[in-house]
Amino acid sequence: MSAEFNVNREGTVPVSHEELLGRVAQGDEGAFGELYDRMASRVLGLVRRLLVDPSQSEEVTQEIFLEIWLTATRYEAQRGGASTWILTMAHRRAIDRIRSSQASRDRDIKIGIRDLAVAYDEVSETVGVRIEHERVEKAMSRLTELQRQAISLAYYGGLSQSEVAERLQIPLGTVKTRLRDGMIRLRDELGVAS
């Protein structure tokens, strides 16, 4: 593992990225400025290659350097060079932004599709419902009075079979028979396949 050395601003003692990062971990703002000057263009270049968008790239680069300032204490020299640590962080942060943007687009598309009002002909819909209603009324008129009464209470009145039996004061089995026979007859009258 080779330490990267660059001459500092004064052109005197070379200081490695690792040493600068160690000083940043201790809260040295000057070391952070020096590290920023050395690494900012490389970080921005990497992020820009991944994100393409210049403004997003600059924003992510700022986030990366803020993260470096806040997490410099986590850097472990034995695991790799400081430049590698910073560029890996930049790569991960850029990929996270890409994934976040994609998830946001996917979410917007799903919401857009969900909220998209499907165009339909109201007049046609109303006429269709009215015709169907008339067909059901005509078919209901062909039932016996007892079948019509049981079906009306159960399906239009929302009563259970037990409640229909109680209301009509007849055995539950009779209600079931009237409902079954009435529904079979309705199915035949309406031409519905079973």
Short mmCIF file of N, CA, C and O in Angstrom, two decimals, residues 62-187:
data_model
loop_
_atom_site.label_atom_id
_atom_site.label_comp_id
_atom_site.label_asym_id
_atom_site.label_seq_id
_atom_site.Cartn_x
_atom_site.Cartn_y
_atom_site.Cartn_z
N GLN A 62 -20.89 17.63 -2.69
CA GLN A 62 -20.95 18.34 -1.40
C GLN A 62 -21.34 17.38 -0.27
O GLN A 62 -20.76 17.42 0.82
N GLU A 63 -22.30 16.53 -0.54
CA GLU A 63 -22.72 15.55 0.47
C GLU A 63 -21.57 14.62 0.85
O GLU A 63 -21.40 14.25 2.00
N ILE A 64 -20.79 14.24 -0.14
CA ILE A 64 -19.67 13.34 0.11
C ILE A 64 -18.64 14.00 1.02
O ILE A 64 -18.18 13.40 1.99
N PHE A 65 -18.30 15.25 0.74
CA PHE A 65 -17.30 15.93 1.57
C PHE A 65 -17.84 16.22 2.97
O PHE A 65 -17.09 16.17 3.95
N LEU A 66 -19.13 16.44 3.07
CA LEU A 66 -19.72 16.57 4.41
C LEU A 66 -19.59 15.24 5.15
O LEU A 66 -19.24 15.20 6.32
N GLU A 67 -19.86 14.15 4.44
CA GLU A 67 -19.73 12.82 5.05
C GLU A 67 -18.28 12.55 5.45
O GLU A 67 -18.02 11.97 6.51
N ILE A 68 -17.33 12.98 4.63
CA ILE A 68 -15.91 12.80 4.97
C ILE A 68 -15.60 13.55 6.27
O ILE A 68 -14.97 13.02 7.17
N TRP A 69 -16.07 14.78 6.37
CA TRP A 69 -15.83 15.58 7.57
C TRP A 69 -16.42 14.90 8.81
O TRP A 69 -15.81 14.85 9.86
N LEU A 70 -17.64 14.35 8.64
CA LEU A 70 -18.34 13.75 9.78
C LEU A 70 -17.84 12.34 10.13
O LEU A 70 -17.96 11.92 11.28
N THR A 71 -17.31 11.63 9.14
CA THR A 71 -16.98 10.22 9.39
C THR A 71 -15.49 9.90 9.23
O THR A 71 -15.12 8.73 9.14
N ALA A 72 -14.65 10.90 9.19
CA ALA A 72 -13.21 10.65 9.00
C ALA A 72 -12.64 9.72 10.06
O ALA A 72 -11.67 9.00 9.81
N THR A 73 -13.25 9.70 11.23
CA THR A 73 -12.76 8.82 12.31
C THR A 73 -12.94 7.34 11.96
O THR A 73 -12.28 6.49 12.54
N ARG A 74 -13.80 7.04 11.01
CA ARG A 74 -14.04 5.64 10.63
C ARG A 74 -13.00 5.11 9.64
O ARG A 74 -12.97 3.91 9.36
N TYR A 75 -12.22 6.00 9.07
CA TYR A 75 -11.21 5.58 8.10
C TYR A 75 -10.17 4.71 8.79
O TYR A 75 -9.65 5.05 9.85
N GLU A 76 -9.87 3.56 8.16
CA GLU A 76 -8.86 2.64 8.69
C GLU A 76 -7.78 2.47 7.63
O GLU A 76 -8.01 1.83 6.60
N ALA A 77 -6.61 3.04 7.88
CA ALA A 77 -5.51 3.02 6.90
C ALA A 77 -5.11 1.61 6.48
O ALA A 77 -4.73 1.39 5.33
N GLN A 78 -5.18 0.65 7.41
CA GLN A 78 -4.77 -0.72 7.08
C GLN A 78 -5.71 -1.37 6.05
O GLN A 78 -5.36 -2.38 5.45
N ARG A 79 -6.89 -0.80 5.84
CA ARG A 79 -7.84 -1.38 4.88
C ARG A 79 -7.72 -0.79 3.49
O ARG A 79 -8.36 -1.26 2.56
N GLY A 80 -6.93 0.27 3.33
CA GLY A 80 -6.75 0.87 2.01
C GLY A 80 -6.38 2.33 2.11
O GLY A 80 -6.44 2.93 3.18
N GLY A 81 -6.02 2.89 0.97
CA GLY A 81 -5.60 4.28 0.93
C GLY A 81 -6.76 5.24 1.13
O GLY A 81 -7.92 4.91 0.90
N ALA A 82 -6.43 6.45 1.54
CA ALA A 82 -7.44 7.47 1.78
C ALA A 82 -8.19 7.82 0.50
O ALA A 82 -9.41 8.01 0.51
N SER A 83 -7.46 7.92 -0.60
CA SER A 83 -8.10 8.24 -1.88
C SER A 83 -9.11 7.16 -2.25
O SER A 83 -10.22 7.46 -2.70
N THR A 84 -8.72 5.92 -2.06
CA THR A 84 -9.62 4.80 -2.36
C THR A 84 -10.86 4.87 -1.48
O THR A 84 -11.99 4.67 -1.96
N TRP A 85 -10.68 5.16 -0.20
CA TRP A 85 -11.80 5.27 0.74
C TRP A 85 -12.75 6.38 0.29
O TRP A 85 -13.97 6.18 0.25
N ILE A 86 -12.20 7.52 -0.09
CA ILE A 86 -13.02 8.66 -0.51
C ILE A 86 -13.74 8.36 -1.82
O ILE A 86 -14.94 8.62 -1.96
N LEU A 87 -13.03 7.79 -2.79
CA LEU A 87 -13.64 7.51 -4.09
C LEU A 87 -14.68 6.39 -3.99
O LEU A 87 -15.69 6.40 -4.71
N THR A 88 -14.45 5.42 -3.11
CA THR A 88 -15.45 4.37 -2.88
C THR A 88 -16.71 4.99 -2.29
O THR A 88 -17.83 4.66 -2.69
N MET A 89 -16.53 5.90 -1.33
CA MET A 89 -17.66 6.60 -0.73
C MET A 89 -18.42 7.39 -1.81
O MET A 89 -19.65 7.38 -1.87
N ALA A 90 -17.67 8.05 -2.69
CA ALA A 90 -18.28 8.83 -3.77
C ALA A 90 -19.07 7.93 -4.71
O ALA A 90 -20.21 8.25 -5.10
N HIS A 91 -18.48 6.81 -5.07
CA HIS A 91 -19.15 5.87 -5.97
C HIS A 91 -20.46 5.37 -5.35
O HIS A 91 -21.51 5.36 -5.99
N ARG A 92 -20.40 4.97 -4.09
CA ARG A 92 -21.60 4.47 -3.40
C ARG A 92 -22.67 5.54 -3.32
O ARG A 92 -23.85 5.27 -3.52
N ARG A 93 -22.26 6.75 -2.98
CA ARG A 93 -23.22 7.84 -2.83
C ARG A 93 -23.88 8.15 -4.19
O ARG A 93 -25.08 8.39 -4.26
N ALA A 94 -23.12 8.13 -5.26
CA ALA A 94 -23.67 8.38 -6.60
C ALA A 94 -24.64 7.27 -7.00
O ALA A 94 -25.72 7.54 -7.54
N ILE A 95 -24.27 6.03 -6.73
CA ILE A 95 -25.16 4.90 -7.04
C ILE A 95 -26.45 5.01 -6.22
O ILE A 95 -27.55 4.77 -6.74
N ASP A 96 -26.33 5.39 -4.96
CA ASP A 96 -27.53 5.59 -4.13
C ASP A 96 -28.44 6.64 -4.74
O ASP A 96 -29.67 6.49 -4.75
N ARG A 97 -27.86 7.72 -5.26
CA ARG A 97 -28.67 8.78 -5.87
C ARG A 97 -29.37 8.26 -7.12
O ARG A 97 -30.53 8.56 -7.36
N ILE A 98 -28.66 7.47 -7.91
CA ILE A 98 -29.27 6.89 -9.13
C ILE A 98 -30.45 6.00 -8.74
O ILE A 98 -31.53 6.10 -9.32
N ARG A 99 -30.25 5.15 -7.75
CA ARG A 99 -31.32 4.25 -7.31
C ARG A 99 -32.50 5.03 -6.75
O ARG A 99 -33.66 4.71 -7.01
N SER A 100 -32.21 6.06 -5.99
CA SER A 100 -33.26 6.89 -5.41
C SER A 100 -34.06 7.59 -6.51
O SER A 100 -35.29 7.63 -6.46
N SER A 101 -33.35 8.12 -7.50
CA SER A 101 -34.03 8.79 -8.61
C SER A 101 -34.89 7.80 -9.39
O SER A 101 -36.02 8.13 -9.77
N GLN A 102 -34.37 6.61 -9.61
CA GLN A 102 -35.13 5.59 -10.34
C GLN A 102 -36.37 5.18 -9.56
O GLN A 102 -37.45 5.06 -10.12
N ALA A 103 -36.22 4.99 -8.26
CA ALA A 103 -37.37 4.62 -7.42
C ALA A 103 -38.41 5.73 -7.43
O ALA A 103 -39.61 5.46 -7.49
N SER A 104 -37.95 6.96 -7.40
CA SER A 104 -38.87 8.10 -7.44
C SER A 104 -39.63 8.14 -8.77
O SER A 104 -40.84 8.35 -8.80
N ARG A 105 -38.91 7.91 -9.87
CA ARG A 105 -39.57 7.88 -11.18
C ARG A 105 -40.58 6.74 -11.25
O ARG A 105 -41.69 6.92 -11.75
N ASP A 106 -40.19 5.56 -10.77
CA ASP A 106 -41.10 4.41 -10.78
C ASP A 106 -42.36 4.70 -9.97
O ASP A 106 -43.46 4.38 -10.38
N ARG A 107 -42.16 5.32 -8.80
CA ARG A 107 -43.29 5.67 -7.94
C ARG A 107 -44.20 6.68 -8.64
O ARG A 107 -45.42 6.55 -8.63
N ASP A 108 -43.62 7.68 -9.28
CA ASP A 108 -44.41 8.69 -9.99
C ASP A 108 -45.21 8.06 -11.13
O ASP A 108 -46.36 8.41 -11.36
N ILE A 109 -44.58 7.12 -11.83
CA ILE A 109 -45.28 6.45 -12.93
C ILE A 109 -46.45 5.63 -12.40
O ILE A 109 -47.55 5.68 -12.93
N LYS A 110 -46.22 4.88 -11.31
CA LYS A 110 -47.30 4.08 -10.73
C LYS A 110 -48.45 4.96 -10.27
O LYS A 110 -49.61 4.64 -10.49
N ILE A 111 -48.13 6.07 -9.61
CA ILE A 111 -49.17 6.98 -9.14
C ILE A 111 -49.88 7.61 -10.33
O ILE A 111 -51.11 7.74 -10.33
N GLY A 112 -49.12 7.97 -11.35
CA GLY A 112 -49.71 8.57 -12.54
C GLY A 112 -50.68 7.62 -13.23
O GLY A 112 -51.77 8.01 -13.64
N ILE A 113 -50.28 6.35 -13.33
CA ILE A 113 -51.16 5.36 -13.95
C ILE A 113 -52.40 5.14 -13.09
O ILE A 113 -53.51 5.08 -13.59
N ARG A 114 -52.19 5.08 -11.77
CA ARG A 114 -53.32 4.89 -10.86
C ARG A 114 -54.31 6.05 -10.93
O ARG A 114 -55.52 5.86 -10.93
N ASP A 115 -53.77 7.27 -11.02
CA ASP A 115 -54.62 8.45 -11.01
C ASP A 115 -55.15 8.83 -12.38
O ASP A 115 -55.94 9.77 -12.49
N LEU A 116 -54.69 8.15 -13.40
CA LEU A 116 -55.13 8.45 -14.75
C LEU A 116 -56.61 8.12 -14.89
O LEU A 116 -57.03 6.98 -14.67
N ALA A 117 -57.39 9.11 -15.20
CA ALA A 117 -58.83 8.91 -15.38
C ALA A 117 -59.05 8.24 -16.73
O ALA A 117 -58.67 8.77 -17.77
N VAL A 118 -59.63 7.07 -16.70
CA VAL A 118 -59.91 6.36 -17.93
C VAL A 118 -61.15 6.97 -18.56
O VAL A 118 -62.20 7.08 -17.94
N ALA A 119 -60.97 7.40 -19.79
CA ALA A 119 -62.08 8.04 -20.49
C ALA A 119 -63.14 6.99 -20.83
O ALA A 119 -62.84 5.89 -21.25
N TYR A 120 -64.38 7.34 -20.59
CA TYR A 120 -65.47 6.47 -20.98
C TYR A 120 -66.66 7.34 -21.34
O TYR A 120 -66.78 8.49 -20.93
N ASP A 121 -67.56 6.76 -22.08
CA ASP A 121 -68.74 7.47 -22.56
C ASP A 121 -69.82 7.35 -21.50
O ASP A 121 -70.41 6.29 -21.31
N GLU A 122 -70.08 8.44 -20.78
CA GLU A 122 -71.07 8.42 -19.70
C GLU A 122 -72.45 8.06 -20.21
O GLU A 122 -73.18 7.31 -19.57
N VAL A 123 -72.81 8.61 -21.35
CA VAL A 123 -74.15 8.34 -21.91
C VAL A 123 -74.27 6.85 -22.22
O VAL A 123 -75.27 6.21 -21.85
N SER A 124 -73.26 6.31 -22.86
CA SER A 124 -73.27 4.89 -23.20
C SER A 124 -73.34 4.04 -21.94
O SER A 124 -74.07 3.05 -21.88
N GLU A 125 -72.55 4.42 -20.92
CA GLU A 125 -72.55 3.69 -19.65
C GLU A 125 -73.92 3.73 -19.00
O GLU A 125 -74.44 2.71 -18.54
N THR A 126 -74.54 4.90 -18.97
CA THR A 126 -75.88 5.07 -18.37
C THR A 126 -76.92 4.24 -19.12
O THR A 126 -77.75 3.56 -18.50
N VAL A 127 -76.86 4.29 -20.44
CA VAL A 127 -77.81 3.52 -21.25
C VAL A 127 -77.61 2.03 -21.01
O VAL A 127 -78.57 1.27 -20.84
N GLY A 128 -76.35 1.60 -20.96
CA GLY A 128 -76.06 0.18 -20.72
C GLY A 128 -76.60 -0.29 -19.38
O GLY A 128 -77.20 -1.38 -19.28
N VAL A 129 -76.43 0.52 -18.34
CA VAL A 129 -76.93 0.16 -17.02
C VAL A 129 -78.45 0.11 -17.03
O VAL A 129 -79.08 -0.80 -16.47
N ARG A 130 -79.07 1.08 -17.69
CA ARG A 130 -80.53 1.12 -17.75
C ARG A 130 -81.09 -0.11 -18.49
O ARG A 130 -82.05 -0.73 -18.05
N ILE A 131 -80.45 -0.48 -19.60
CA ILE A 131 -80.91 -1.65 -20.36
C ILE A 131 -80.78 -2.91 -19.51
O ILE A 131 -81.69 -3.75 -19.47
N GLU A 132 -79.63 -3.04 -18.82
CA GLU A 132 -79.42 -4.21 -17.96
C GLU A 132 -80.46 -4.24 -16.84
O GLU A 132 -80.98 -5.31 -16.50
N HIS A 133 -80.75 -3.09 -16.27
CA HIS A 133 -81.75 -3.00 -15.20
C HIS A 133 -83.13 -3.45 -15.71
O HIS A 133 -83.84 -4.20 -15.03
N GLU A 134 -83.47 -3.02 -16.91
CA GLU A 134 -84.76 -3.42 -17.49
C GLU A 134 -84.80 -4.92 -17.76
O GLU A 134 -85.85 -5.56 -17.55
N ARG A 135 -83.68 -5.49 -18.21
CA ARG A 135 -83.63 -6.94 -18.44
C ARG A 135 -83.85 -7.70 -17.14
O ARG A 135 -84.56 -8.71 -17.11
N VAL A 136 -83.22 -7.22 -16.05
CA VAL A 136 -83.37 -7.89 -14.76
C VAL A 136 -84.80 -7.75 -14.27
O VAL A 136 -85.40 -8.72 -13.77
N GLU A 137 -85.40 -6.58 -14.42
CA GLU A 137 -86.80 -6.38 -13.99
C GLU A 137 -87.73 -7.32 -14.76
O GLU A 137 -88.65 -7.91 -14.18
N LYS A 138 -87.52 -7.43 -16.06
CA LYS A 138 -88.35 -8.30 -16.90
C LYS A 138 -88.20 -9.77 -16.46
O LYS A 138 -89.18 -10.50 -16.33
N ALA A 139 -86.93 -10.17 -16.20
CA ALA A 139 -86.68 -11.54 -15.75
C ALA A 139 -87.29 -11.78 -14.37
O ALA A 139 -87.86 -12.85 -14.11
N MET A 140 -87.20 -10.78 -13.48
CA MET A 140 -87.80 -10.90 -12.14
C MET A 140 -89.32 -11.06 -12.23
O MET A 140 -89.92 -11.78 -11.45
N SER A 141 -89.94 -10.40 -13.22
CA SER A 141 -91.40 -10.49 -13.35
C SER A 141 -91.85 -11.89 -13.77
O SER A 141 -93.01 -12.25 -13.58
N ARG A 142 -90.96 -12.67 -14.31
CA ARG A 142 -91.29 -14.03 -14.75
C ARG A 142 -91.14 -15.05 -13.62
O ARG A 142 -91.45 -16.23 -13.81
N LEU A 143 -90.63 -14.63 -12.45
CA LEU A 143 -90.53 -15.52 -11.30
C LEU A 143 -91.88 -15.61 -10.60
O LEU A 143 -92.74 -14.75 -10.77
N THR A 144 -92.00 -16.64 -9.79
CA THR A 144 -93.22 -16.72 -8.97
C THR A 144 -93.14 -15.62 -7.92
O THR A 144 -92.06 -15.12 -7.60
N GLU A 145 -94.27 -15.24 -7.39
CA GLU A 145 -94.30 -14.19 -6.36
C GLU A 145 -93.42 -14.58 -5.17
O GLU A 145 -92.71 -13.74 -4.62
N LEU A 146 -93.44 -15.86 -4.78
CA LEU A 146 -92.67 -16.32 -3.63
C LEU A 146 -91.15 -16.24 -3.91
O LEU A 146 -90.38 -15.83 -3.05
N GLN A 147 -90.74 -16.63 -5.12
CA GLN A 147 -89.33 -16.55 -5.49
C GLN A 147 -88.87 -15.07 -5.55
O GLN A 147 -87.81 -14.72 -5.04
N ARG A 148 -89.69 -14.23 -6.18
CA ARG A 148 -89.38 -12.81 -6.31
C ARG A 148 -89.23 -12.16 -4.94
O ARG A 148 -88.32 -11.38 -4.69
N GLN A 149 -90.12 -12.51 -4.02
CA GLN A 149 -90.09 -11.95 -2.67
C GLN A 149 -88.80 -12.36 -1.94
O GLN A 149 -88.13 -11.52 -1.35
N ALA A 150 -88.43 -13.63 -2.01
CA ALA A 150 -87.22 -14.12 -1.34
C ALA A 150 -85.97 -13.48 -1.95
O ALA A 150 -85.07 -13.04 -1.23
N ILE A 151 -85.90 -13.41 -3.29
CA ILE A 151 -84.72 -12.82 -3.95
C ILE A 151 -84.63 -11.33 -3.65
O ILE A 151 -83.55 -10.80 -3.37
N SER A 152 -85.76 -10.62 -3.66
CA SER A 152 -85.75 -9.18 -3.37
C SER A 152 -85.24 -8.92 -1.97
O SER A 152 -84.42 -8.00 -1.75
N LEU A 153 -85.68 -9.69 -1.00
CA LEU A 153 -85.22 -9.49 0.37
C LEU A 153 -83.74 -9.82 0.52
O LEU A 153 -82.99 -9.11 1.20
N ALA A 154 -83.31 -10.90 -0.13
CA ALA A 154 -81.92 -11.35 0.04
C ALA A 154 -80.94 -10.47 -0.75
O ALA A 154 -79.94 -10.02 -0.19
N TYR A 155 -81.22 -10.19 -2.00
CA TYR A 155 -80.25 -9.49 -2.84
C TYR A 155 -80.43 -7.98 -2.86
O TYR A 155 -79.46 -7.24 -2.88
N TYR A 156 -81.66 -7.51 -2.87
CA TYR A 156 -81.87 -6.07 -2.86
C TYR A 156 -81.96 -5.54 -1.43
O TYR A 156 -81.55 -4.41 -1.16
N GLY A 157 -82.50 -6.34 -0.52
CA GLY A 157 -82.63 -5.90 0.86
C GLY A 157 -81.40 -6.21 1.71
O GLY A 157 -81.26 -5.70 2.82
N GLY A 158 -80.50 -7.06 1.21
CA GLY A 158 -79.27 -7.38 1.92
C GLY A 158 -79.45 -8.28 3.12
O GLY A 158 -78.60 -8.34 3.99
N LEU A 159 -80.58 -9.01 3.19
CA LEU A 159 -80.83 -9.88 4.33
C LEU A 159 -80.18 -11.25 4.11
O LEU A 159 -80.06 -11.72 2.99
N SER A 160 -79.78 -11.87 5.19
CA SER A 160 -79.25 -13.23 5.12
C SER A 160 -80.42 -14.19 4.91
O SER A 160 -81.59 -13.82 5.08
N GLN A 161 -80.12 -15.42 4.58
CA GLN A 161 -81.18 -16.41 4.39
C GLN A 161 -81.98 -16.59 5.68
O GLN A 161 -83.21 -16.72 5.64
N SER A 162 -81.31 -16.59 6.81
CA SER A 162 -82.01 -16.72 8.10
C SER A 162 -82.94 -15.54 8.33
O SER A 162 -84.06 -15.71 8.82
N GLU A 163 -82.47 -14.35 8.00
CA GLU A 163 -83.30 -13.15 8.19
C GLU A 163 -84.50 -13.16 7.25
O GLU A 163 -85.60 -12.73 7.62
N VAL A 164 -84.33 -13.66 6.01
CA VAL A 164 -85.45 -13.77 5.07
C VAL A 164 -86.48 -14.75 5.64
O VAL A 164 -87.69 -14.48 5.63
N ALA A 165 -86.01 -15.89 6.17
CA ALA A 165 -86.92 -16.88 6.76
C ALA A 165 -87.69 -16.27 7.92
O ALA A 165 -88.91 -16.47 8.04
N GLU A 166 -87.02 -15.51 8.74
CA GLU A 166 -87.67 -14.87 9.87
C GLU A 166 -88.69 -13.83 9.40
O GLU A 166 -89.81 -13.77 9.92
N ARG A 167 -88.31 -13.02 8.44
CA ARG A 167 -89.19 -11.97 7.92
C ARG A 167 -90.44 -12.55 7.28
O ARG A 167 -91.55 -12.06 7.48
N LEU A 168 -90.27 -13.64 6.49
CA LEU A 168 -91.41 -14.25 5.80
C LEU A 168 -92.12 -15.29 6.67
O LEU A 168 -93.15 -15.83 6.26
N GLN A 169 -91.53 -15.59 7.81
CA GLN A 169 -92.08 -16.58 8.74
C GLN A 169 -92.28 -17.94 8.08
O GLN A 169 -93.35 -18.55 8.14
N ILE A 170 -91.17 -18.38 7.44
CA ILE A 170 -91.16 -19.69 6.80
C ILE A 170 -89.86 -20.38 7.18
O ILE A 170 -88.91 -19.74 7.61
N PRO A 171 -89.79 -21.71 7.01
CA PRO A 171 -88.57 -22.45 7.37
C PRO A 171 -87.38 -22.02 6.49
O PRO A 171 -87.55 -21.66 5.32
N LEU A 172 -86.21 -22.10 7.06
CA LEU A 172 -84.97 -21.74 6.37
C LEU A 172 -84.79 -22.58 5.10
O LEU A 172 -84.39 -22.06 4.05
N GLY A 173 -85.10 -23.85 5.16
CA GLY A 173 -84.97 -24.73 3.99
C GLY A 173 -85.85 -24.26 2.85
O GLY A 173 -85.46 -24.33 1.68
N THR A 174 -87.02 -23.76 3.15
CA THR A 174 -87.94 -23.25 2.12
C THR A 174 -87.33 -22.01 1.46
O THR A 174 -87.40 -21.85 0.23
N VAL A 175 -86.73 -21.14 2.28
CA VAL A 175 -86.09 -19.93 1.73
C VAL A 175 -84.96 -20.34 0.79
O VAL A 175 -84.84 -19.80 -0.32
N LYS A 176 -84.17 -21.30 1.21
CA LYS A 176 -83.04 -21.74 0.38
C LYS A 176 -83.55 -22.30 -0.96
O LYS A 176 -82.97 -22.02 -2.02
N THR A 177 -84.60 -23.07 -0.92
CA THR A 177 -85.17 -23.65 -2.14
C THR A 177 -85.69 -22.55 -3.06
O THR A 177 -85.44 -22.56 -4.26
N ARG A 178 -86.43 -21.58 -2.49
CA ARG A 178 -86.98 -20.49 -3.31
C ARG A 178 -85.86 -19.67 -3.94
O ARG A 178 -85.94 -19.29 -5.11
N LEU A 179 -84.81 -19.40 -3.15
CA LEU A 179 -83.69 -18.63 -3.69
C LEU A 179 -82.97 -19.40 -4.80
O LEU A 179 -82.68 -18.84 -5.86
N ARG A 180 -82.71 -20.69 -4.57
CA ARG A 180 -82.02 -21.50 -5.58
C ARG A 180 -82.84 -21.59 -6.86
O ARG A 180 -82.33 -21.32 -7.95
N ASP A 181 -84.12 -21.94 -6.73
CA ASP A 181 -84.97 -22.07 -7.91
C ASP A 181 -85.13 -20.73 -8.62
O ASP A 181 -85.11 -20.67 -9.86
N GLY A 182 -85.28 -19.65 -7.85
CA GLY A 182 -85.43 -18.32 -8.44
C GLY A 182 -84.18 -17.91 -9.20
O GLY A 182 -84.25 -17.33 -10.29
N MET A 183 -83.00 -18.17 -8.63
CA MET A 183 -81.76 -17.81 -9.29
C MET A 183 -81.52 -18.62 -10.56
O MET A 183 -81.03 -18.09 -11.56
N ILE A 184 -81.91 -19.89 -10.53
CA ILE A 184 -81.78 -20.73 -11.74
C ILE A 184 -82.66 -20.16 -12.84
O ILE A 184 -82.25 -20.02 -13.99
N ARG A 185 -83.88 -19.79 -12.47
CA ARG A 185 -84.81 -19.24 -13.46
C ARG A 185 -84.32 -17.89 -13.98
O ARG A 185 -84.42 -17.61 -15.19
N LEU A 186 -83.78 -17.04 -13.09
CA LEU A 186 -83.22 -15.75 -13.52
C LEU A 186 -82.05 -15.97 -14.48
O LEU A 186 -81.94 -15.28 -15.51
N ARG A 187 -81.20 -16.90 -14.16
CA ARG A 187 -80.05 -17.20 -15.02
C ARG A 187 -80.52 -17.61 -16.40
O ARG A 187 -80.00 -17.14 -17.41
#
